[in-house]
Coordinates of C-alpha atoms in Angstrom, one line a residue:
Chain A
M1 CA -7.1 -8.2 -44.7
L2 CA -9.0 -5.4 -45.5
Q3 CA -7.9 -2.8 -47.6
V4 CA -8.3 -0.1 -45.2
E5 CA -6.4 -1.7 -42.2
K6 CA -3.2 -1.3 -44.9
D7 CA -3.1 1.7 -43.7
P8 CA -0.8 3.1 -41.5
F9 CA -2.5 4.5 -38.0
I10 CA 0.4 6.7 -37.3
R11 CA 3.1 8.7 -39.7
L12 CA 6.4 9.8 -38.6
R13 CA 8.2 12.5 -41.0
N14 CA 11.3 13.6 -40.1
I15 CA 11.9 13.1 -36.5
K16 CA 14.4 15.5 -35.7
K17 CA 15.6 15.8 -31.9
T18 CA 18.3 17.0 -29.9
F19 CA 19.9 17.1 -26.3
G20 CA 22.4 19.4 -26.2
H21 CA 25.2 18.3 -28.7
V22 CA 24.2 15.0 -29.1
V23 CA 21.4 13.9 -31.7
A24 CA 20.1 11.1 -31.0
L25 CA 17.4 11.2 -33.2
D26 CA 18.7 12.8 -37.6
G27 CA 15.4 12.8 -39.7
V28 CA 13.5 9.6 -38.7
D29 CA 10.3 8.0 -41.1
L30 CA 8.2 5.6 -39.8
D31 CA 4.9 4.5 -40.8
V32 CA 3.1 1.6 -37.9
C33 CA 0.1 -0.6 -39.7
P34 CA -3.1 -1.2 -37.2
G35 CA -2.1 -5.3 -37.9
E36 CA 1.0 -5.1 -37.1
V37 CA 3.6 -6.0 -34.9
T38 CA 6.6 -3.5 -35.5
A39 CA 9.8 -4.4 -34.1
L40 CA 11.9 -1.0 -33.3
V41 CA 16.1 -2.7 -32.7
G42 CA 18.8 -1.1 -32.2
D43 CA 21.5 -0.9 -30.2
N44 CA 22.3 1.4 -27.2
G45 CA 21.4 4.6 -27.9
A46 CA 19.9 4.6 -31.3
G47 CA 17.3 6.9 -30.7
K48 CA 14.4 4.2 -30.0
S49 CA 13.7 5.3 -26.3
T50 CA 13.6 9.1 -27.7
L51 CA 11.2 7.7 -30.7
I52 CA 9.1 6.2 -28.1
K53 CA 8.5 9.0 -26.1
I54 CA 7.8 11.2 -28.8
I55 CA 5.3 9.2 -30.0
S56 CA 3.7 8.6 -26.6
G57 CA 4.0 12.4 -26.1
V58 CA 6.4 12.1 -23.4
L59 CA 9.5 14.6 -25.7
Y60 CA 8.4 17.2 -28.8
P61 CA 10.7 16.7 -31.6
D62 CA 12.4 19.6 -32.5
E63 CA 12.2 18.9 -36.1
G64 CA 9.8 16.6 -37.9
E65 CA 5.2 15.9 -38.3
I66 CA 3.2 13.3 -36.7
S67 CA 0.3 12.5 -39.1
L68 CA -3.1 10.5 -37.1
N69 CA -5.7 10.2 -38.4
G70 CA -6.0 12.9 -40.9
K71 CA -4.4 15.2 -39.0
T72 CA -0.8 16.4 -38.6
Y73 CA 1.1 17.5 -35.3
R74 CA 4.4 19.4 -35.2
H75 CA 4.1 17.1 -31.4
L76 CA 1.7 15.4 -28.7
T77 CA 1.3 15.5 -24.9
P78 CA 0.7 12.7 -23.1
P79 CA -2.8 12.8 -22.9
V80 CA -3.3 13.9 -26.7
A81 CA -1.3 10.9 -26.9
I82 CA -3.8 9.2 -24.7
E83 CA -6.8 11.1 -26.4
L84 CA -5.8 9.5 -30.0
G85 CA -5.3 6.0 -28.6
I86 CA -1.2 5.8 -27.8
S87 CA -1.2 4.0 -24.9
T88 CA 2.2 3.1 -23.9
V89 CA 3.3 -0.4 -21.4
Y90 CA 6.4 1.4 -19.6
Q91 CA 9.2 -0.9 -18.6
D92 CA 7.9 -0.3 -15.0
L93 CA 4.5 -0.5 -16.1
A94 CA 3.5 2.5 -14.4
L95 CA 1.3 0.4 -11.5
V96 CA 0.3 1.2 -8.3
D97 CA 1.2 -1.4 -6.3
C98 CA -0.9 -1.2 -3.3
R99 CA -4.3 -0.9 -5.4
D100 CA -6.1 -3.7 -7.0
V101 CA -6.0 -5.0 -9.5
A102 CA -9.4 -3.0 -11.4
S103 CA -7.9 -0.1 -9.6
N104 CA -5.4 -0.3 -11.9
I105 CA -6.9 -1.1 -14.6
F106 CA -9.6 1.5 -14.6
L107 CA -6.9 4.0 -13.0
G108 CA -8.0 8.1 -14.6
R109 CA -11.0 7.1 -16.5
E110 CA -13.3 4.9 -13.3
P111 CA -16.7 4.9 -13.9
L112 CA -18.8 6.8 -11.8
K113 CA -22.7 6.2 -10.5
A114 CA -24.5 8.6 -9.6
R115 CA -22.4 11.1 -10.1
F116 CA -20.6 10.6 -7.5
F117 CA -19.0 6.9 -6.4
V118 CA -17.0 4.8 -8.9
D119 CA -18.8 2.0 -9.6
K120 CA -16.5 -0.5 -8.3
K121 CA -18.7 -3.4 -9.1
R122 CA -18.7 -1.7 -12.8
M123 CA -14.5 -2.2 -12.7
N124 CA -14.4 -4.9 -11.5
R125 CA -16.9 -7.3 -14.0
E126 CA -15.4 -5.4 -16.7
S127 CA -11.7 -6.1 -16.1
E128 CA -12.6 -10.2 -15.1
E129 CA -13.3 -9.4 -18.9
L130 CA -10.7 -7.7 -20.4
L131 CA -8.4 -10.3 -18.8
R132 CA -10.4 -13.1 -20.4
K133 CA -10.2 -11.8 -23.3
L134 CA -6.4 -11.0 -23.1
K135 CA -5.8 -14.9 -21.6
V136 CA -4.1 -13.5 -18.7
S137 CA -4.9 -15.2 -15.8
I138 CA -4.7 -14.2 -12.4
P139 CA -6.5 -15.3 -8.3
S140 CA -9.3 -12.0 -8.4
V141 CA -9.5 -8.6 -9.8
T142 CA -9.6 -7.2 -5.5
T143 CA -6.1 -8.8 -5.5
P144 CA -3.6 -6.3 -5.2
V145 CA -0.8 -5.5 -7.6
E146 CA 2.1 -6.1 -5.4
F147 CA 1.1 -9.9 -5.0
L148 CA 0.9 -10.8 -8.8
S149 CA 4.2 -12.0 -10.9
G150 CA 6.2 -10.1 -13.3
G151 CA 3.8 -11.4 -16.9
Q152 CA 0.5 -11.2 -14.3
R153 CA 1.8 -7.4 -13.8
Q154 CA 2.4 -6.8 -17.5
G155 CA -1.6 -8.2 -18.4
I156 CA -2.2 -5.4 -16.0
A157 CA -0.5 -2.3 -18.3
V158 CA -1.3 -3.5 -21.2
A159 CA -5.4 -4.3 -19.8
R160 CA -4.4 -0.7 -19.0
S161 CA -4.2 0.2 -22.3
I162 CA -6.7 -1.4 -23.6
N163 CA -8.6 0.3 -21.5
Q164 CA -8.0 3.3 -22.6
Q165 CA -9.0 3.2 -25.8
G166 CA -5.6 2.5 -27.2
K167 CA -5.5 1.9 -30.9
M168 CA -1.5 2.1 -30.8
I169 CA 0.5 0.3 -27.7
I170 CA 3.8 0.7 -27.6
F171 CA 5.5 -1.8 -25.4
D172 CA 9.2 -0.1 -23.7
E173 CA 11.5 -3.8 -23.6
P174 CA 8.5 -5.6 -21.9
T175 CA 10.2 -9.0 -21.7
A176 CA 13.3 -7.2 -19.4
A177 CA 13.5 -9.3 -15.9
M178 CA 11.4 -11.6 -17.0
G179 CA 11.8 -15.7 -17.2
V180 CA 11.5 -17.9 -19.8
G181 CA 7.5 -19.1 -18.8
E182 CA 6.7 -14.9 -18.4
S183 CA 7.8 -13.8 -21.3
A184 CA 7.0 -16.8 -23.2
R185 CA 2.9 -16.5 -22.1
V186 CA 3.8 -12.1 -22.4
L187 CA 5.4 -12.5 -26.3
K188 CA 1.9 -14.6 -26.9
L189 CA 0.1 -12.1 -25.8
I190 CA 1.7 -8.9 -27.5
R191 CA 1.2 -11.2 -30.8
S192 CA -2.5 -11.6 -30.6
L193 CA -3.4 -7.4 -30.0
G194 CA -1.3 -7.2 -33.7
D195 CA -3.3 -10.1 -34.9
E196 CA -7.4 -8.0 -33.4
G197 CA -5.9 -5.5 -35.1
F198 CA -4.1 -3.2 -33.3
A199 CA -1.4 -1.2 -34.3
V200 CA 1.8 -2.9 -31.8
L201 CA 5.1 -1.2 -32.2
I202 CA 7.5 -3.1 -29.0
I203 CA 11.3 -2.3 -28.9
S204 CA 12.8 -5.5 -27.6
H205 CA 16.7 -6.5 -27.4
N206 CA 15.7 -9.7 -27.5
L207 CA 15.7 -10.8 -31.1
H208 CA 14.7 -14.7 -30.7
H209 CA 11.7 -13.0 -29.1
V210 CA 11.4 -9.6 -31.9
F211 CA 11.5 -12.4 -34.3
S212 CA 9.2 -15.4 -32.7
I213 CA 5.9 -11.7 -33.1
S214 CA 6.4 -9.3 -35.2
D215 CA 6.1 -8.7 -38.9
R216 CA 8.8 -6.1 -39.4
I217 CA 10.9 -5.2 -38.0
C218 CA 13.1 -0.9 -38.0
V219 CA 16.9 -0.8 -37.4
L220 CA 17.7 2.3 -36.0
R221 CA 21.1 3.4 -35.9
N222 CA 22.7 6.4 -34.3
G223 CA 19.3 8.6 -35.3
R224 CA 18.5 6.9 -38.2
L225 CA 16.3 4.9 -39.1
V226 CA 19.1 2.8 -41.6
K227 CA 16.3 -0.3 -42.7
D228 CA 13.2 -1.5 -42.5
F229 CA 12.7 -4.8 -43.4
R230 CA 9.0 -7.5 -43.4
T231 CA 10.4 -10.2 -40.9
E232 CA 9.8 -12.9 -42.8
N233 CA 12.4 -11.1 -45.5
T234 CA 15.9 -11.7 -43.7
N235 CA 17.2 -13.2 -40.2
P236 CA 18.7 -12.1 -37.4
D237 CA 22.4 -12.3 -38.3
Q238 CA 21.4 -9.7 -40.9
V239 CA 19.2 -7.6 -39.1
V240 CA 22.3 -7.8 -36.3
G241 CA 25.0 -6.7 -39.2
F242 CA 22.7 -3.8 -39.5
I243 CA 22.9 -2.8 -35.2
T244 CA 26.1 -2.1 -35.7
G245 CA 26.0 -1.2 -38.9
S246 CA 29.1 -3.9 -40.1
N247 CA 26.6 -4.6 -43.2
Q248 CA 26.4 -1.0 -44.1
R249 CA 30.1 -0.5 -44.1
T250 CA 29.9 -3.6 -46.8
E251 CA 28.0 -2.3 -48.4
E252 CA 29.2 1.0 -49.0
F253 CA 32.8 -0.9 -49.4
R254 CA 31.0 -2.6 -52.7
K255 CA 28.9 0.2 -54.2
G256 CA 32.9 2.3 -53.4
S257 CA 31.4 4.6 -50.9
T258 CA 34.1 5.8 -48.9
K259 CA 32.0 8.1 -46.7
A260 CA 33.5 8.2 -43.4
Chain B
M1 CA -6.6 -21.6 -22.4
Q2 CA -5.6 -20.8 -18.8
K3 CA -7.9 -21.7 -16.3
Y4 CA -10.2 -18.5 -14.8
V5 CA -9.2 -19.4 -10.9
Q6 CA -10.2 -18.0 -7.6
T7 CA -7.7 -19.3 -5.1
D8 CA -8.7 -18.7 -1.5
L9 CA -5.7 -18.0 -0.6
T10 CA -5.9 -14.2 -1.8
K11 CA -8.8 -14.0 1.1
I12 CA -6.7 -15.1 3.3
K13 CA -4.1 -12.5 2.8
L14 CA -6.6 -9.9 2.7
L15 CA -8.0 -10.5 6.1
T16 CA -4.4 -11.0 7.5
S17 CA -3.1 -7.8 5.8
H18 CA -6.3 -5.3 5.6
I19 CA -8.8 -5.8 8.8
F20 CA -6.3 -7.0 11.6
P21 CA -5.2 -3.9 12.1
Q22 CA -8.3 -2.9 13.1
L23 CA -8.7 -5.9 14.5
L24 CA -5.9 -5.3 17.6
L25 CA -7.0 -2.1 18.1
I26 CA -10.3 -3.5 18.9
L27 CA -9.3 -6.1 21.9
V28 CA -7.2 -3.6 22.7
M29 CA -10.1 -1.5 23.4
L30 CA -12.2 -4.7 25.0
I31 CA -8.9 -5.2 26.9
M32 CA -9.1 -1.6 28.2
V33 CA -13.2 -1.9 29.1
I34 CA -12.5 -4.4 31.1
L35 CA -10.3 -3.6 33.0
L36 CA -11.3 -0.3 33.7
S37 CA -14.3 -0.7 34.5
V38 CA -13.2 -3.9 37.1
T39 CA -11.1 -1.1 38.9
S40 CA -13.4 1.5 38.3
P41 CA -17.4 1.7 39.1
F42 CA -17.3 5.3 37.6
F43 CA -16.0 4.1 34.7
L44 CA -19.1 2.0 32.6
T45 CA -21.5 5.0 33.3
W46 CA -23.3 6.7 30.6
D47 CA -21.4 10.1 31.7
N48 CA -17.8 8.9 31.6
L49 CA -18.4 7.1 28.4
R50 CA -19.9 10.5 27.5
N51 CA -17.4 12.4 28.3
I52 CA -14.3 10.5 25.9
F53 CA -16.3 10.4 22.8
D54 CA -16.8 14.4 24.1
H55 CA -12.7 14.6 24.3
S56 CA -12.5 12.4 21.4
S57 CA -14.4 14.5 19.2
L58 CA -10.9 17.2 18.9
Y59 CA -8.9 14.1 17.6
I60 CA -11.4 12.7 15.1
I61 CA -11.6 15.3 13.2
L62 CA -7.1 16.3 12.9
A63 CA -6.9 13.0 12.6
L64 CA -9.3 12.4 10.0
G65 CA -8.3 15.2 7.5
M66 CA -4.3 13.8 8.8
T67 CA -5.5 9.8 7.6
F68 CA -5.6 11.1 3.8
V69 CA -2.8 13.5 4.2
I70 CA -0.7 9.6 4.8
S71 CA -2.5 7.9 2.6
S72 CA -1.7 10.3 0.1
G73 CA 2.1 9.6 1.1
G74 CA 2.5 13.4 3.0
I75 CA 2.4 14.1 6.4
D76 CA 0.6 17.4 7.9
L77 CA 2.5 19.4 10.5
S78 CA 0.8 22.5 10.7
V79 CA -2.9 20.7 11.6
G80 CA -2.1 22.3 15.4
A81 CA -0.9 25.2 14.5
V82 CA -3.4 26.1 11.5
A83 CA -6.1 25.1 14.7
A84 CA -5.1 27.7 16.3
L85 CA -5.0 30.3 14.2
S86 CA -8.7 29.7 12.5
G87 CA -10.0 29.9 15.7
V88 CA -8.4 33.3 16.4
C89 CA -9.5 34.8 13.2
M90 CA -13.1 33.6 14.4
A91 CA -12.6 35.0 17.4
A92 CA -10.6 38.1 16.4
A93 CA -13.4 38.4 13.1
M94 CA -16.4 38.1 16.1
Q95 CA -14.6 41.4 18.2
G96 CA -14.6 43.0 15.3
G97 CA -18.9 42.9 15.6
L98 CA -18.8 40.3 12.4
E99 CA -22.4 37.4 13.3
A100 CA -21.5 33.7 14.9
G101 CA -21.4 32.2 11.6
L102 CA -20.0 34.7 9.4
S103 CA -16.5 34.4 11.4
I104 CA -17.1 30.6 11.3
L105 CA -16.8 30.3 7.6
G106 CA -13.8 33.0 8.0
G107 CA -12.1 30.9 10.4
L108 CA -12.8 27.1 7.3
I109 CA -11.8 29.6 5.1
V110 CA -8.2 30.3 6.8
G111 CA -8.0 26.9 7.6
G112 CA -8.4 25.7 3.8
L113 CA -6.1 29.2 2.7
M114 CA -3.3 27.4 4.6
G115 CA -3.6 23.9 3.8
A116 CA -4.0 25.1 -0.1
A117 CA -0.3 27.0 0.8
N118 CA 1.2 23.2 1.3
G119 CA -0.2 21.6 -1.1
S120 CA 0.5 24.2 -3.4
I121 CA 3.9 24.3 -2.2
I122 CA 4.3 20.5 -1.5
S123 CA 2.9 19.8 -5.3
F124 CA 4.6 22.6 -7.5
L125 CA 8.1 23.0 -6.1
K126 CA 8.1 19.2 -5.2
I127 CA 9.2 20.3 -1.3
N128 CA 9.4 16.7 1.2
P129 CA 6.2 17.8 2.7
F130 CA 7.3 17.4 5.7
I131 CA 9.9 20.7 5.8
V132 CA 6.8 22.7 3.7
T133 CA 4.5 21.6 6.6
L134 CA 6.7 22.9 9.3
G135 CA 7.5 26.6 7.9
V136 CA 3.2 25.9 7.4
M137 CA 2.8 25.9 11.1
S138 CA 5.9 28.4 12.9
L139 CA 4.0 30.1 9.9
S140 CA 0.3 30.2 11.6
R141 CA 1.2 30.1 15.1
G142 CA 3.2 33.8 15.1
L143 CA 0.4 35.0 13.0
A144 CA -1.9 33.5 15.2
L145 CA -0.1 34.9 18.3
I146 CA 0.7 38.3 15.5
I147 CA -3.6 38.5 15.9
T148 CA -3.8 38.4 19.1
G149 CA -0.7 40.2 20.8
G150 CA -0.7 37.1 22.5
I151 CA -4.0 37.9 24.5
P152 CA -5.9 35.6 24.5
I153 CA -9.2 36.0 23.3
Y154 CA -12.5 34.8 24.7
G155 CA -16.7 35.8 26.0
F156 CA -18.4 35.1 23.1
P157 CA -21.7 35.1 21.4
R158 CA -24.4 31.8 22.8
D159 CA -24.5 30.9 19.2
F160 CA -20.6 30.6 18.7
T161 CA -19.9 28.5 22.3
W162 CA -23.2 26.5 21.4
W163 CA -20.8 25.1 18.9
G164 CA -18.3 23.5 22.2
N165 CA -21.0 23.3 23.9
G166 CA -24.8 23.2 23.4
H167 CA -26.5 20.0 23.4
I168 CA -29.2 18.3 20.8
G169 CA -30.4 15.1 23.2
P170 CA -27.7 13.3 25.1
F171 CA -25.0 14.5 22.8
N172 CA -23.2 17.4 21.6
P173 CA -22.0 19.4 18.2
P174 CA -18.2 18.1 18.8
M175 CA -19.3 14.3 18.7
L176 CA -21.7 15.5 16.1
L177 CA -19.6 17.1 13.7
A178 CA -16.9 14.6 13.9
A179 CA -20.0 11.2 14.1
F180 CA -20.7 13.1 10.6
L181 CA -17.7 13.9 9.2
T182 CA -16.0 10.0 10.4
V183 CA -18.7 8.8 7.9
L184 CA -18.6 11.7 4.8
A185 CA -14.4 11.4 4.8
A186 CA -15.3 6.6 4.6
V187 CA -17.5 7.2 2.2
V188 CA -14.7 10.0 0.2
L189 CA -11.8 7.9 0.7
N190 CA -13.3 4.2 -0.3
M191 CA -15.9 4.8 -3.1
S192 CA -15.5 9.0 -4.5
R193 CA -12.9 8.9 -7.9
F194 CA -11.1 11.7 -5.3
G195 CA -10.6 8.6 -2.5
Y196 CA -9.0 6.2 -5.3
Y197 CA -6.5 9.3 -6.5
T198 CA -5.0 10.0 -3.2
L199 CA -4.9 6.5 -2.7
A200 CA -2.6 6.3 -6.6
L201 CA -1.5 8.5 -5.0
G202 CA 0.0 7.2 -2.3
G203 CA 1.1 4.6 -3.6
N204 CA 2.4 6.0 -7.0
E205 CA 2.3 9.3 -8.0
E206 CA 3.6 9.2 -11.5
A207 CA 1.8 6.0 -12.3
L208 CA -1.4 8.4 -12.0
R209 CA 0.6 10.8 -13.6
R210 CA 1.1 9.2 -16.9
S211 CA -2.3 8.3 -16.6
G212 CA -3.4 11.5 -17.4
V213 CA -4.7 12.3 -13.5
S214 CA -4.2 16.1 -12.6
I215 CA -1.6 14.5 -9.7
H216 CA -1.3 19.0 -8.8
L217 CA -5.1 19.1 -8.0
Y218 CA -6.2 16.4 -6.4
K219 CA -2.6 16.8 -3.9
I220 CA -3.4 20.5 -3.0
I221 CA -7.5 19.8 -2.5
V222 CA -6.3 16.4 0.1
Y223 CA -4.0 20.0 2.3
I224 CA -6.8 22.2 2.0
L225 CA -9.3 18.9 3.4
S226 CA -6.7 18.5 6.2
G227 CA -6.7 22.2 6.9
V228 CA -10.3 22.7 6.8
A229 CA -10.7 19.6 9.7
A230 CA -8.2 21.4 11.5
A231 CA -9.9 24.9 11.1
L232 CA -13.4 22.3 12.3
G233 CA -10.6 21.2 15.3
G234 CA -10.3 24.7 15.7
L235 CA -13.7 25.9 16.3
V236 CA -14.2 23.2 18.7
V237 CA -11.3 23.9 20.9
T238 CA -12.3 28.1 20.8
A239 CA -16.3 27.8 21.3
R240 CA -15.3 24.9 24.3
L241 CA -13.5 27.1 26.2
N242 CA -14.7 30.3 25.1
T243 CA -12.0 31.6 24.9
A244 CA -9.6 31.9 21.7
E245 CA -6.4 31.3 22.3
P246 CA -3.0 31.4 20.3
L247 CA -1.5 28.5 21.9
A248 CA -4.1 26.2 21.7
G249 CA -4.0 23.2 19.9
W250 CA 0.0 22.7 21.0
M251 CA 1.4 20.0 19.2
L252 CA -2.0 18.3 17.9
E253 CA -0.4 16.8 15.0
M254 CA 1.3 14.7 16.9
D255 CA -1.6 13.2 18.7
S256 CA -3.6 12.9 14.8
I257 CA -0.4 10.9 13.4
A258 CA -0.5 9.0 16.0
A259 CA -3.7 7.5 15.5
V260 CA -3.5 7.7 12.1
V261 CA -0.6 5.4 12.1
L262 CA -2.4 3.5 15.3
G263 CA -5.0 3.4 12.9
G264 CA -3.8 1.1 9.9
T265 CA -2.4 3.6 8.1
S266 CA 0.4 3.3 5.9
M267 CA 3.2 6.4 6.4
K268 CA 4.5 4.9 3.3
G269 CA 0.8 5.8 1.4
G270 CA -1.1 3.8 -0.5
K271 CA -3.8 2.7 2.4
G272 CA -6.0 4.5 4.9
S273 CA -8.2 3.2 7.2
V274 CA -11.0 6.2 8.6
A275 CA -12.1 3.6 10.7
G276 CA -8.9 2.7 11.9
T277 CA -8.1 6.2 12.3
V278 CA -11.1 7.4 14.2
T279 CA -11.7 3.8 16.5
A280 CA -7.9 4.5 17.0
C281 CA -8.9 8.6 18.3
L282 CA -11.5 6.4 20.9
L283 CA -8.5 3.5 22.1
L284 CA -6.5 6.6 23.3
G285 CA -9.5 8.9 24.1
M286 CA -10.3 5.8 26.9
L287 CA -6.2 5.8 27.5
R288 CA -6.2 9.2 28.8
N289 CA -9.2 9.1 30.9
G290 CA -8.5 6.0 32.3
L291 CA -5.9 7.0 33.9
V292 CA -7.1 10.0 35.3
I293 CA -9.2 7.6 36.7
L294 CA -7.1 6.0 37.8
S295 CA -5.2 9.2 39.4
I296 CA -2.1 8.1 37.4
P297 CA -0.4 11.4 37.2
S298 CA -0.4 12.3 34.5
Y299 CA 3.0 12.7 33.3
Y300 CA 2.4 8.8 32.6
Q301 CA -0.4 9.6 30.3
Q302 CA 3.2 11.2 27.8
L303 CA 4.7 7.5 29.1
V304 CA 1.6 5.2 28.4
I305 CA 0.5 6.7 25.3
G306 CA 4.4 6.5 23.4
I307 CA 4.5 3.2 24.5
I308 CA 1.2 2.4 22.6
I309 CA 2.5 3.7 19.4
L310 CA 5.8 2.1 19.0
A311 CA 4.1 -1.5 19.8
A312 CA 1.9 -0.7 17.0
V313 CA 4.3 0.3 14.4
I314 CA 6.4 -2.3 15.5
I315 CA 3.6 -4.9 15.6
A316 CA 2.8 -3.2 11.4
E317 CA 6.5 -3.9 10.7
V318 CA 6.8 -7.4 12.0
R319 CA 3.3 -8.5 10.5
S320 CA 3.6 -6.9 7.0
G321 CA 7.9 -8.7 7.0
K322 CA 6.1 -12.6 8.0
N323 CA 3.0 -11.6 5.0
L324 CA 6.0 -11.0 2.3
A325 CA 7.3 -13.7 4.3
F326 CA 4.3 -16.3 3.7
I327 CA 3.7 -14.6 0.6
N328 CA 7.0 -15.9 -1.2
K329 CA 6.1 -19.6 -0.2

């Protein structure tokens, strides 16, 4: 791997976000590197969703900085995030069910010919290529998305993210509500994106999935990033310990710290 | 690596799901043509067919706008009243000494403004289109009554009445206008980016928004189109009767909605068929004409049309249920 690829694609520093009295994020630092699958784990309410919403521009942080492409931003907006190459595959996938596969993949960036007509042929051709590259098998790019399975739909949502010239792809619970075989296929797809040089950030509750595909595991707890592991240097028990906080308490106990 | 297969199954599915309503309409139409031409020697004459096309043209013009609105997941109840208001505005402008062309343009702008009002309130304030357009309907009707003082305006220059009674070869302007708009609507809905976004709005507005598209802009344009279509309808009605009647276009919104739904456009949005809408308009026109030819009292027309619409909606619903069962197998 090239040296350049070790530079993080996005660098978050001291991100804070509160909702009323609730502190969702309390000074989070996070780097996401290209060519790596970074998993964000944590209990419900740990701040995972808030963090990815800040990265995709849906929420604005109260404090902190986002550095990207050599520039520093106070916050992003959804169009700016897409422009900068950050694409999010939402849990609900945000597909237009009644429209066909190609229209969904090109939603919002349909190619035109003669400045007016949507270039359907080109859309179909490029969609087919993209899906073949991603090894997503569907009957035809002219099939309405509503007729496809959960895994196929996920594949289409991923294809759209890549088609938006995404360099970083965020997955929010990609395997929730999916069968075993389907999950395996989606995980393989996510892993292959990391191998191809995309910066991948994934939220998942399923540690088994996380361990099977990630390079790094970042544990959020009560709005803080409490641990940043290389996946090969840890094990599920240790990660669970950090998610629940039992490890931390043990360590603090050992150190003699009695912080409440 | 998984094989990239093209199954025949999808082709069958697409055939059943997309073209079926239109095929059924054409079938019903053929049966009607055969029945009517057997019962009346007058039915299948050029004069009578011309009559049907002429009468249907007004419905087609309004229903085309409605096709866009319903495809985008909305509804526009104001079209009948906006048609009347636009006609009245054109008439008032001409009465005030403005020439026909500019008056028509003014009337079309009024229609577009009413559409923009509908679209802006629906999109920015996120209020149910049913309620908003109901309000604009009442408002437009009220304005039309206020402008005329409740008394119809009549007697327009030849340049204006040509739009209702002129001749271009064997056709008249309303027919050609309807034909032109049909082609335009079909091209725009199926081939332009605007058409893609109209259908995506009806399918999943949130997905479109997250793809970075300004949904407000496109929603407002959809309602402006419907308003302008209504104004063109107002032009046809006013020119044809040589009278601007504040109560013109009464219940025209219902006829438009009925034609759109009959034509296979989904009330849930996301699916729209221009061909279906036009076929349905012609079918309804033929039905009205046939009932008159067979000298069936006009009260029965409403009844028969109501039954047909109900039947169409029920068939569509049953069919979509069947489709799903077929796919799940």
